[in-house]
mmCIF file of C-alpha atoms and ligand atoms in Angstrom:
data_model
loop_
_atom_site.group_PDB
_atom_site.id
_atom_site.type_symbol
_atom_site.label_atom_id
_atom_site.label_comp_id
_atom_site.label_asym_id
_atom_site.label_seq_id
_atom_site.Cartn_x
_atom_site.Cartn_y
_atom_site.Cartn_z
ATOM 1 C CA UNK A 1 68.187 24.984 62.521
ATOM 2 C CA UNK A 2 69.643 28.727 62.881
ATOM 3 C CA UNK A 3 67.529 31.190 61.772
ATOM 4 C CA UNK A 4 68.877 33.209 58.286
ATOM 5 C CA UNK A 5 69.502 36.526 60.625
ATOM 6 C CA UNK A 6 71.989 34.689 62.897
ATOM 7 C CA UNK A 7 73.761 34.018 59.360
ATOM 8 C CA UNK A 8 74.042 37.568 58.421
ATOM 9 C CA UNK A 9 77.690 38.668 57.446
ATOM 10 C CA UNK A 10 78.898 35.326 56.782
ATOM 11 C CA UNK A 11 80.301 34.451 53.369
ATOM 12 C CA UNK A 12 77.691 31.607 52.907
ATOM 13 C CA UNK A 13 79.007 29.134 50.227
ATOM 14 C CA UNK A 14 77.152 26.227 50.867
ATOM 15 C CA UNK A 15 74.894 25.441 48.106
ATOM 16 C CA UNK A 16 73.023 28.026 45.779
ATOM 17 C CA UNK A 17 69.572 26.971 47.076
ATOM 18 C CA UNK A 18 70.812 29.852 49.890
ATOM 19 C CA UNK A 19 69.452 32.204 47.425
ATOM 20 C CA UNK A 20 66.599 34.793 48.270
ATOM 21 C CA UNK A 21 64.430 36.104 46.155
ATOM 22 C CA UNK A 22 64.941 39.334 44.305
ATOM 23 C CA UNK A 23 62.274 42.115 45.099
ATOM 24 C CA UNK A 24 60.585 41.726 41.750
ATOM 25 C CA UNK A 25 60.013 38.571 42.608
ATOM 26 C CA UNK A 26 58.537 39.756 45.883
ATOM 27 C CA UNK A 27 56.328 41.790 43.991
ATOM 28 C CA UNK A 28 55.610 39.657 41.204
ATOM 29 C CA UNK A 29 54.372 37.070 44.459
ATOM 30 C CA UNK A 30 52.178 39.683 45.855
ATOM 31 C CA UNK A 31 50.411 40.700 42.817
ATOM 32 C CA UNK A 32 49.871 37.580 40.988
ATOM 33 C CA UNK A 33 46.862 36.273 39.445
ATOM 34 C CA UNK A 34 46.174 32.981 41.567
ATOM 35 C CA UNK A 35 43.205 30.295 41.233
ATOM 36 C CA UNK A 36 42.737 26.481 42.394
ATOM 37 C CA UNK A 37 45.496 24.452 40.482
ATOM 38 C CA UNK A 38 44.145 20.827 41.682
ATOM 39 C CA UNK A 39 41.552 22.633 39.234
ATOM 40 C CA UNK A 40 43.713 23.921 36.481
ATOM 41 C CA UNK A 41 42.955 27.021 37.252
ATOM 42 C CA UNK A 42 45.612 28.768 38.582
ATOM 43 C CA UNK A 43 47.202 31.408 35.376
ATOM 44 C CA UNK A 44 50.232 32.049 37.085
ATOM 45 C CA UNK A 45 51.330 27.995 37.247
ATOM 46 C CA UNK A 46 49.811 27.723 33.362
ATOM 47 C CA UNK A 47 51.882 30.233 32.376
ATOM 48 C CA UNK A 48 54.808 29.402 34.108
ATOM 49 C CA UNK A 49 54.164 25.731 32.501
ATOM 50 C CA UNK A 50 53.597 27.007 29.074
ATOM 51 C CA UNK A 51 56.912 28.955 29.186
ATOM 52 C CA UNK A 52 58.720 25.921 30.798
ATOM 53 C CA UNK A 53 57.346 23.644 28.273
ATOM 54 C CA UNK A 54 58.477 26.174 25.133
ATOM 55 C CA UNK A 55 62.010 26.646 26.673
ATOM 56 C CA UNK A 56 62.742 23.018 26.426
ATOM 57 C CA UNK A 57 61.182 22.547 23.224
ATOM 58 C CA UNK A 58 58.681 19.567 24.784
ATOM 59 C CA UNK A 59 55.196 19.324 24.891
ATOM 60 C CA UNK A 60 53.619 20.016 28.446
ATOM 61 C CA UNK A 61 55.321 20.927 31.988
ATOM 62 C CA UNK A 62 54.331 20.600 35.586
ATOM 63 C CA UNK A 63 55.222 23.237 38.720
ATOM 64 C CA UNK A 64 56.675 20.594 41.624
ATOM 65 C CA UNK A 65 57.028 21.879 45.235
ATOM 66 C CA UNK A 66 60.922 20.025 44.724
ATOM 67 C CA UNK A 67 63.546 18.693 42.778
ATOM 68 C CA UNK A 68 63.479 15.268 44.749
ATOM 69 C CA UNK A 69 59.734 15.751 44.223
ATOM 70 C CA UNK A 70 60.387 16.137 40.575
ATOM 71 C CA UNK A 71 62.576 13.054 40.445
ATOM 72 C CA UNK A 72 60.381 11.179 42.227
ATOM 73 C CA UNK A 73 57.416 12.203 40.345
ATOM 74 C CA UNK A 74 59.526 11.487 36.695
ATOM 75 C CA UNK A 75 61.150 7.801 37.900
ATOM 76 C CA UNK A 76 57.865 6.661 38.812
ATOM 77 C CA UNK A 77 56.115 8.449 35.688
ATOM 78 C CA UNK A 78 58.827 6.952 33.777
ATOM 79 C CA UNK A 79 58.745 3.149 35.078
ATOM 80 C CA UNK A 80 56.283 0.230 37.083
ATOM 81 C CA UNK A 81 57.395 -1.292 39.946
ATOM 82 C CA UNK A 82 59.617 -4.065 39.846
ATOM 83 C CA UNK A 83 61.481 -2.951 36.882
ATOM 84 C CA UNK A 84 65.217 -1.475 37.574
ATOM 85 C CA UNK A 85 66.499 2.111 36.191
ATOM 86 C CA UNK A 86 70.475 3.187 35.117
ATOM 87 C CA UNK A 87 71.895 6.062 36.764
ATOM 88 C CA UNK A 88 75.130 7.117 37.765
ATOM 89 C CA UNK A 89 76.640 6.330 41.404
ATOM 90 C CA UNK A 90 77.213 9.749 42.712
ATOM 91 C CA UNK A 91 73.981 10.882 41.440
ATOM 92 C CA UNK A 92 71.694 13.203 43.386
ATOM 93 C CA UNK A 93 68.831 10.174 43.076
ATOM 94 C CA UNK A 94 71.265 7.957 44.296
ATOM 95 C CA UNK A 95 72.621 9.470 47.006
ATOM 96 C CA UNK A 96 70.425 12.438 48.676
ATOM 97 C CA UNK A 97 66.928 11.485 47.964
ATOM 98 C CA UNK A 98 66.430 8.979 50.528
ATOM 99 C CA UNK A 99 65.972 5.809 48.755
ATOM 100 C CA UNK A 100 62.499 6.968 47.464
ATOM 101 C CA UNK A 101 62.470 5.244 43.902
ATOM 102 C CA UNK A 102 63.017 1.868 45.498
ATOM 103 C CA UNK A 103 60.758 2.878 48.861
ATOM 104 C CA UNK A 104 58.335 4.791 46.863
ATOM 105 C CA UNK A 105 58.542 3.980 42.846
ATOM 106 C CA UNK A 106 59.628 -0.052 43.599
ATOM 107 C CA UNK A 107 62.480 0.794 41.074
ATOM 108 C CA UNK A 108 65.958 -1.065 41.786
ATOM 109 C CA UNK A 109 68.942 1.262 40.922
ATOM 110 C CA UNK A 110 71.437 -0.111 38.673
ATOM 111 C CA UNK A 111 74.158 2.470 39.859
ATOM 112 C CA UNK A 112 76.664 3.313 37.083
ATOM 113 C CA UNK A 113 80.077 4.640 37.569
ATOM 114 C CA UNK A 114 80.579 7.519 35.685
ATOM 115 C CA UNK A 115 83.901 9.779 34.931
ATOM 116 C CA UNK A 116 83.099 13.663 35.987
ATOM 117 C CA UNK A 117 79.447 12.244 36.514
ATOM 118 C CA UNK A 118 79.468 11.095 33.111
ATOM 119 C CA UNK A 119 78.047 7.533 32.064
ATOM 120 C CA UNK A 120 80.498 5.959 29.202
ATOM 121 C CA UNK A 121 77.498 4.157 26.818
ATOM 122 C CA UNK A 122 79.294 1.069 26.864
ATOM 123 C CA UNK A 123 78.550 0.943 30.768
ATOM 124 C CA UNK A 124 75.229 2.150 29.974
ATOM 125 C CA UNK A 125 74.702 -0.766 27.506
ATOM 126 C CA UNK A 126 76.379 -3.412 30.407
ATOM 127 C CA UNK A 127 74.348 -2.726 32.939
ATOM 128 C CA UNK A 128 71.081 -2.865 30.866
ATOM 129 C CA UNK A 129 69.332 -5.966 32.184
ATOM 130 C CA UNK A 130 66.995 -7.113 29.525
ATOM 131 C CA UNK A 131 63.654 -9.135 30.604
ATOM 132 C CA UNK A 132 64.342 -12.098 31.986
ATOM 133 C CA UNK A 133 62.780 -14.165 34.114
ATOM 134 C CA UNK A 134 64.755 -13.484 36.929
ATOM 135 C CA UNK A 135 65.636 -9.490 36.206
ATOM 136 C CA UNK A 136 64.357 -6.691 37.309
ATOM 137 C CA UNK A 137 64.000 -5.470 33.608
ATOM 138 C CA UNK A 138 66.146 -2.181 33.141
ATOM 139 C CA UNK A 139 63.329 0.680 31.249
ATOM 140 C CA UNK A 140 65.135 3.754 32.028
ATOM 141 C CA UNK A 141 68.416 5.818 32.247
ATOM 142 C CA UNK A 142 68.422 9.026 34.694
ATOM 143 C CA UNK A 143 71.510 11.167 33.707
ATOM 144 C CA UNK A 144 72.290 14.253 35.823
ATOM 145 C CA UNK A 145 73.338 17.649 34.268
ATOM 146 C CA UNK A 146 75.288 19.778 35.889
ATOM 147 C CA UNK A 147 76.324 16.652 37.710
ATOM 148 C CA UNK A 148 76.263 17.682 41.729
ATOM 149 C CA UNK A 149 78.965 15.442 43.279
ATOM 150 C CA UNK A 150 81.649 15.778 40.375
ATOM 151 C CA UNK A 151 81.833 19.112 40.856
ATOM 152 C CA UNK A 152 78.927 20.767 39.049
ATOM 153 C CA UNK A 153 80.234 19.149 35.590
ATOM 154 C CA UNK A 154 78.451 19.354 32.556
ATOM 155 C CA UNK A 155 77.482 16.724 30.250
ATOM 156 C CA UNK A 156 77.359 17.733 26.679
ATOM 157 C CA UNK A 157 74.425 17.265 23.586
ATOM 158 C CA UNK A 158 76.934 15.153 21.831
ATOM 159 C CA UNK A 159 77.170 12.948 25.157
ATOM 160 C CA UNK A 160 73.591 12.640 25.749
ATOM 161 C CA UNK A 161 73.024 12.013 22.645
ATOM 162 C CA UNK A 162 75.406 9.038 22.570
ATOM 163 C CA UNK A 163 73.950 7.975 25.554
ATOM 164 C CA UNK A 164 70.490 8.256 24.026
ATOM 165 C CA UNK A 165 71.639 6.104 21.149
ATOM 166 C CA UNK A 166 71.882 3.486 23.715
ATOM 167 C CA UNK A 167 68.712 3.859 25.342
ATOM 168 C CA UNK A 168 66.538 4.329 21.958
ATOM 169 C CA UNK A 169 68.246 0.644 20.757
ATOM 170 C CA UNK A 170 67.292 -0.953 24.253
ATOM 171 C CA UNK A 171 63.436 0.719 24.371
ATOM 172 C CA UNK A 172 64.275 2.628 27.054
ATOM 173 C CA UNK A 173 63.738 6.326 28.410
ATOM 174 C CA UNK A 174 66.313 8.729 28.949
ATOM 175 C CA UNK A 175 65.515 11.426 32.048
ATOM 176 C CA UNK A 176 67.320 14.284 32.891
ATOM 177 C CA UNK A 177 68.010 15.149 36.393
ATOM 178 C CA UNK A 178 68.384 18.809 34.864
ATOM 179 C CA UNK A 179 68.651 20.424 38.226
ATOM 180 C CA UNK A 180 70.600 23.389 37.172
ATOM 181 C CA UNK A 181 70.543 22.303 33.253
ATOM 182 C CA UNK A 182 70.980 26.338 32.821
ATOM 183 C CA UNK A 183 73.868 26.152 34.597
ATOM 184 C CA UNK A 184 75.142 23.813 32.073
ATOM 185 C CA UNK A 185 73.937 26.027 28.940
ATOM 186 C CA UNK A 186 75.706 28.969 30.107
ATOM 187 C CA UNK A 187 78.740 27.386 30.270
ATOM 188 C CA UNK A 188 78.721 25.509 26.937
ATOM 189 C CA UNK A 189 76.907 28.880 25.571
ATOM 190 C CA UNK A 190 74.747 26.739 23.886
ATOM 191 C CA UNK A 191 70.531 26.904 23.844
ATOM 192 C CA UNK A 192 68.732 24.558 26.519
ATOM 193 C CA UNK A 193 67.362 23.147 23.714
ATOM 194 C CA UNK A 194 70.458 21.008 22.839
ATOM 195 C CA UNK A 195 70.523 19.584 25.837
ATOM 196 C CA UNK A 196 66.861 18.834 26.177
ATOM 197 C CA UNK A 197 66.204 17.280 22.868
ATOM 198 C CA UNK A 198 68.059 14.100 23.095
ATOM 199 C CA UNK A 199 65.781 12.960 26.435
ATOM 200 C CA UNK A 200 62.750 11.426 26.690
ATOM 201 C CA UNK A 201 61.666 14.028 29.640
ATOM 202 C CA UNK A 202 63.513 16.268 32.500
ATOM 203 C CA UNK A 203 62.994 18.601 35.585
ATOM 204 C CA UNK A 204 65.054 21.711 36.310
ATOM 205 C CA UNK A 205 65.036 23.471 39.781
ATOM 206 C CA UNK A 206 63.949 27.036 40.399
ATOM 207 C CA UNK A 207 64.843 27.651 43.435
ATOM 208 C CA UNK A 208 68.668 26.869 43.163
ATOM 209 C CA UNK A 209 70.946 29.515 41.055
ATOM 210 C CA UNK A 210 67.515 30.834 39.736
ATOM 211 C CA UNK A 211 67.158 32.346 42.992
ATOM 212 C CA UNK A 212 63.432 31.291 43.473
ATOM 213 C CA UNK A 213 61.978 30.329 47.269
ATOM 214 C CA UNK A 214 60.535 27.087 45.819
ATOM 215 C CA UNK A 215 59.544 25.003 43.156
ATOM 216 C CA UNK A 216 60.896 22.446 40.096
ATOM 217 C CA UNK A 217 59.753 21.748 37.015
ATOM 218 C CA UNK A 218 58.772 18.730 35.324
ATOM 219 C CA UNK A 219 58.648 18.773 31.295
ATOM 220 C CA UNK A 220 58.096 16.107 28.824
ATOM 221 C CA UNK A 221 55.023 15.343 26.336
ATOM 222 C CA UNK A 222 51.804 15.638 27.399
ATOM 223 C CA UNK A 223 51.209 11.929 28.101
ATOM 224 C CA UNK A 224 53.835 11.683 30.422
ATOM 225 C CA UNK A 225 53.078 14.710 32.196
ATOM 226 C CA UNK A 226 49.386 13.630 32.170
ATOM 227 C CA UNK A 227 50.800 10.769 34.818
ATOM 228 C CA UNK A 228 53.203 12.779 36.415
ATOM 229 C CA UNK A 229 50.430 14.996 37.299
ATOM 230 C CA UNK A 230 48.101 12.046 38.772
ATOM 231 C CA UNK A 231 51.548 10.975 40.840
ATOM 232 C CA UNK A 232 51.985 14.477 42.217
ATOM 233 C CA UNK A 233 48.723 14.509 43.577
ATOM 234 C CA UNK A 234 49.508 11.120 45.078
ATOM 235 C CA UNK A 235 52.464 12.300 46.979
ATOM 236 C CA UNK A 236 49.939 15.250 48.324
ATOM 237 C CA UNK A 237 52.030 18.072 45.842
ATOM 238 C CA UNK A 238 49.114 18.982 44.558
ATOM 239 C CA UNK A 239 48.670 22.616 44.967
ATOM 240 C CA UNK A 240 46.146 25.235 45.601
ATOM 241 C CA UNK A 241 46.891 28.819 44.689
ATOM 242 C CA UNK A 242 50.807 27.931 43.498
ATOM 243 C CA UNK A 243 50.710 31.018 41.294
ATOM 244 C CA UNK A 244 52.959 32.586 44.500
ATOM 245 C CA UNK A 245 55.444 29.758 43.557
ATOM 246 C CA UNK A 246 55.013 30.094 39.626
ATOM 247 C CA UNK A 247 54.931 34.113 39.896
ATOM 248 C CA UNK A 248 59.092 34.554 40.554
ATOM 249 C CA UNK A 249 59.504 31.365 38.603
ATOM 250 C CA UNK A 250 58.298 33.322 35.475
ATOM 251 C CA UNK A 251 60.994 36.400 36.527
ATOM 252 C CA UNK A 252 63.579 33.279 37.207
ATOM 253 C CA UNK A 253 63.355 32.332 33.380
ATOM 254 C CA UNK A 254 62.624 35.697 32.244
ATOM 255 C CA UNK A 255 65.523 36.957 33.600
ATOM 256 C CA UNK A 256 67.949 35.285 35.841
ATOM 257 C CA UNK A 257 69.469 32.379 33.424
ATOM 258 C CA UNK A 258 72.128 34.851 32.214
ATOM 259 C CA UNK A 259 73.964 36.369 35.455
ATOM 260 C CA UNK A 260 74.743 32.055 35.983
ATOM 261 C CA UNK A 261 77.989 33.663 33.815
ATOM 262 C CA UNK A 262 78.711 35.604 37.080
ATOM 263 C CA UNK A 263 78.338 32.787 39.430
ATOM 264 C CA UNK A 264 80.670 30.659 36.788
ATOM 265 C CA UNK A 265 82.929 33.785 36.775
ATOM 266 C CA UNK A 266 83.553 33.434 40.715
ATOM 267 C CA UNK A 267 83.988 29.857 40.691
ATOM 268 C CA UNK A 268 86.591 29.674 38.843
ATOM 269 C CA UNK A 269 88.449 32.337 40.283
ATOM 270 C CA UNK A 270 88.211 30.833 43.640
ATOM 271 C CA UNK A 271 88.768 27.419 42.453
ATOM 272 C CA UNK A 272 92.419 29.102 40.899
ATOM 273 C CA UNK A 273 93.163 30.676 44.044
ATOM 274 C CA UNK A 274 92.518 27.557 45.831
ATOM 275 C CA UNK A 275 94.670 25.468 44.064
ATOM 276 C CA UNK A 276 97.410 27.743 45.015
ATOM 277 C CA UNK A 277 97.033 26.921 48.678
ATOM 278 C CA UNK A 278 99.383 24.578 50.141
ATOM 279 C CA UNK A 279 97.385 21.064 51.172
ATOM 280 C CA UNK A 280 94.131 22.282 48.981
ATOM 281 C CA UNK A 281 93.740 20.081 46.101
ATOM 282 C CA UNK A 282 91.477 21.493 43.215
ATOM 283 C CA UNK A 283 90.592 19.443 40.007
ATOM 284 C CA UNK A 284 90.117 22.253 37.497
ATOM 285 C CA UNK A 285 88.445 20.347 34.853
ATOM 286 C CA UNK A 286 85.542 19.987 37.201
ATOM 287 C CA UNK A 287 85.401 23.361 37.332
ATOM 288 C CA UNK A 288 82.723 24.117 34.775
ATOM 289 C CA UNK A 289 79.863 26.185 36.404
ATOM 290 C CA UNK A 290 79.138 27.510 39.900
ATOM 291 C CA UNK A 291 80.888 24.518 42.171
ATOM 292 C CA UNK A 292 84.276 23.893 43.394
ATOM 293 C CA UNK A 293 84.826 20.257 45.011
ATOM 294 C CA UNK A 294 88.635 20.249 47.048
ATOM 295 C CA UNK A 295 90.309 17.584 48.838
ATOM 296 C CA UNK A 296 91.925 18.300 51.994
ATOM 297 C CA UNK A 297 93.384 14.631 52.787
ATOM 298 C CA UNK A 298 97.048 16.333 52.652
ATOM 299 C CA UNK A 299 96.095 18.382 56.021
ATOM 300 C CA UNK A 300 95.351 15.554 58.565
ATOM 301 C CA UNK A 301 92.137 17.276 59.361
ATOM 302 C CA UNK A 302 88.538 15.621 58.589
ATOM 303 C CA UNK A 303 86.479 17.571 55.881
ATOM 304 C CA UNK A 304 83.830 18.247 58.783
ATOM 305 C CA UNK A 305 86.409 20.136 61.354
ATOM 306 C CA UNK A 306 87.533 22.066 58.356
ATOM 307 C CA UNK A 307 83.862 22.990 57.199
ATOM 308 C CA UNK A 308 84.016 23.900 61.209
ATOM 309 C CA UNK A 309 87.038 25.986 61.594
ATOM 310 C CA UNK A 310 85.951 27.633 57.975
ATOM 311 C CA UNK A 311 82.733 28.939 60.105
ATOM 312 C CA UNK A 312 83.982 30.196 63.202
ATOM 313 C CA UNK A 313 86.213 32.607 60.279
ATOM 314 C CA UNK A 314 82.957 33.679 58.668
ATOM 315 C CA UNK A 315 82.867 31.057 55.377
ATOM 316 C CA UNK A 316 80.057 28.347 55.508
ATOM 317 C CA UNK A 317 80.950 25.471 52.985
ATOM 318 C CA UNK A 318 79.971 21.949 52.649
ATOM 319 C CA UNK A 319 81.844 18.398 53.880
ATOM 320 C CA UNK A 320 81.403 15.702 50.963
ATOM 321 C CA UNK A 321 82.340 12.888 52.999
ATOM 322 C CA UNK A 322 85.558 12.562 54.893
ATOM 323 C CA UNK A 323 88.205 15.055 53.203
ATOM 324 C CA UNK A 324 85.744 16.512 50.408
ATOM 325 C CA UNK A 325 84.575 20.321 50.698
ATOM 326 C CA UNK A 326 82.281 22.292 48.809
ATOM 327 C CA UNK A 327 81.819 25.574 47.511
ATOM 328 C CA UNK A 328 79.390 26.662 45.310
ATOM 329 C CA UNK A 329 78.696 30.166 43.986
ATOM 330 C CA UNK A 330 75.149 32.042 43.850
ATOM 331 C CA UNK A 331 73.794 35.582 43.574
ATOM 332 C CA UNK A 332 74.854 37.782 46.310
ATOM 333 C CA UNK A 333 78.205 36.187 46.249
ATOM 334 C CA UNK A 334 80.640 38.688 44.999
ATOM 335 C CA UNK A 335 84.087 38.594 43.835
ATOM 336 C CA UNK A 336 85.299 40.646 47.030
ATOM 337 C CA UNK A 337 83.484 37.441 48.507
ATOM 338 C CA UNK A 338 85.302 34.843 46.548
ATOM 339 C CA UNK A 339 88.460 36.682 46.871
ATOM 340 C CA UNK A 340 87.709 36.939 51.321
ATOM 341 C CA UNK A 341 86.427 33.009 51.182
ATOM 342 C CA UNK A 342 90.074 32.139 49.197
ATOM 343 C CA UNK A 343 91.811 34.016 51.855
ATOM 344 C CA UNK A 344 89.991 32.205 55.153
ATOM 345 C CA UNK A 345 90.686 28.664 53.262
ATOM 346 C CA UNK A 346 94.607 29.946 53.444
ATOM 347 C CA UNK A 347 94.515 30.853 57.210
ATOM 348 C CA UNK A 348 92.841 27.863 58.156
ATOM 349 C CA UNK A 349 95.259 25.525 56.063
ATOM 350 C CA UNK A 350 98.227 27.174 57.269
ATOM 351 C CA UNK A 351 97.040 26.940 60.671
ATOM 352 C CA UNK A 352 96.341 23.082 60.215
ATOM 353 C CA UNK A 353 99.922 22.450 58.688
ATOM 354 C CA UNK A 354 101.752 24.134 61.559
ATOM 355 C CA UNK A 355 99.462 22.022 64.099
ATOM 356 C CA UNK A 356 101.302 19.514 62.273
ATOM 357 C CA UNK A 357 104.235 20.229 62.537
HETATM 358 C C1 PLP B 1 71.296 17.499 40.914
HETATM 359 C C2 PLP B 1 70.209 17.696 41.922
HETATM 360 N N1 PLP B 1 69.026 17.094 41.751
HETATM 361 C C3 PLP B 1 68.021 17.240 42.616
HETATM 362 C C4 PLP B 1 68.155 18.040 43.729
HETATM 363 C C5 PLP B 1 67.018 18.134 44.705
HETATM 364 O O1 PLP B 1 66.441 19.375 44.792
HETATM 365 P P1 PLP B 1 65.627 19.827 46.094
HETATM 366 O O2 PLP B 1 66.648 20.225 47.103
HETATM 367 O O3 PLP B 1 64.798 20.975 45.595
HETATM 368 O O4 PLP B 1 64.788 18.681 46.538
HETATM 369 C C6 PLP B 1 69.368 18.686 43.967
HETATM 370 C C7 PLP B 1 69.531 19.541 45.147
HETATM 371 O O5 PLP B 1 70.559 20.093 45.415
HETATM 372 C C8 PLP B 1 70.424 18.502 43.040
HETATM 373 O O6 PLP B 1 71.613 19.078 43.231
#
């Protein structure tokens, strides 16, 4: 692992859990108020919950050290063993969080293909598999939102709540892999609210475009919480003085939600000046928030010796498989940034095409 100074002065655009905390946050860390939360008795985490809870109009919230924590935490909180769970293919749950809600939760995946990490509810209601003798018997749908592997896509109140209309006939529970949920409100300029109230419960990350060090947060009503908190404690997340993890999570949704318009700003002006480059293919109606996903399989080149040859000219991105790359936009990427990173993607093409040739 390279240490953060020996990635000083490159143009990192890897993922927006990069970000560093601001200085008020710093402060905010050093002066909080901190007690036993095992206890309940931290102020800083209550707090933090309290305002999490109130944001997404539900009754109770929980301070996670994770978001695969928090997923973990709300599949299991959400399900027994032995019963199955809807969510789409190319969801983060499915594909980054090590298996752990069949290893860990006993819940089979019933993976979902969706369009721009969207679940039609007629594939929803096909993949529903009621209780049968032999089944695994389907008791929740996990949507994600903005939807990581489509490109950071968003997925509307009106869709959830289709998709909800599904679950509610079927008895089951709708979760929200809310990640960067903000992300998605920005965009759509609509309150967190509308996306919130058509699930049964969520989690949202603070430490991605937020720019916290750590933490997610769990939110639904207070019974489900009550579990979630029990499971937390199984998985050895429970917490002593967390009130240096709530403290610049409090600052995160006091005041960083808004500048996500920036990050959304940059991403789409790189995504534009990407799909100007010769061999770079861009889907711009994936383009909603802070992430750009291009395919490169026009240049010969695998997506991991372009990530590579990207680097040694100063840009760090992400490989998505074999000719998938990555960009995503954060604080403390600039549009002089954006503008440099569009430029090094050009070099490196046109370098590729006349290896080609
Ligand atoms: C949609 C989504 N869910 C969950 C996670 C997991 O979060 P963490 O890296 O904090 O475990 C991520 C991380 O990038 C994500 O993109």
């Amino acid at each position: 692992m390279e240490s953060p100074k020996s990635l000083i002065g490159f143009i990192d655009l890897r993922s927006d859990t990069v970000t560093l905390p601001t200085e008020e946050m710093l402060e905010a860390i050093k002066n909080a108020e901190l007690g036993d939360d095992v206890f309940g008795e931290d102020p800083t985490v209550n707090r933090l919950e309290e305002m999490a809870a109130k944001k997404m109009d539900k009754e109770a919230a929980l301070l996670v050290p994770s978001g695969t924590m928090a997923n973990l935490i709300s599949v299991t909180s959400n399900t027994k063993p032995g019963d199955s769970a809807i969510l789409e293919a190319d969801s983060h749950i499915h594909w980054y969080e090590v298996g752990g809600i069949s290893a860990i939760a006993g819940v089979l995946p019933l993976p979902v293909k969706g369009k721009m990490g969207v679940m039609d509810p007629k594939d929803i209601e096909a993949a529903i598999r009621r209780n049968d003798i032999h089944f695994a018997e389907t008791t929740l749908v996990c949507i994600e939102n903005t939807h990581n592997r489509a490109g950071g896509t968003v997925v509307t109140p009106a869709q959830i709540q289709a998709i909800s209309r599904v679950a509610k006939e079927y008895g089951l529970r709708l979760y929200m892999d809310g990640a960067r949920i903000f992300n998605a409100s920005v965009a759509l300029k609509v309150d967190v609210k509308e996306f919130t109230r058509h699930v049964d419960n969520l989690m949202f990350c603070l430490s991605k475009g937020l720019s916290c060090p750590i933490g997610s947060i769990v939110v639904g009503n207070r019974e489900f919480i009550e579990r979630a908190r029990k499971v937390r404690k199984t998985l050895g997340g429970g917490m002593r003085q967390a009130g240096i993890i709530a403290a610049p999570g409090i600052i995160a949704l006091e005041k960083m939600i808004d500048r996500l318009e920036d990050d959304h700003r940059n991403a789409r002006f790189l995504a534009e000046r990407l799909a100007e480059i010769e061999g770079i293919d861009v889907d711009l109606r994936t383009v909603q928030t802070n992430m750009i996903i291009f395919e490169i399989s026009r240049l010969s080149i695998t997506a991991e010796a372009f990530v590579k040859e990207l680097r040694e000219q100063g840009v760090l991105a992400l490989d998505l498989g074999k000719t998938r790359v990555r960009m995503v936009t954060h604080r403390g990427i600039e549009r002089e940034d954006v503008e440099k990173a569009a430029d090094r993607v050009e070099d490196v093409t046109r370098k590729m095409r006349q290896k080609k040739l």
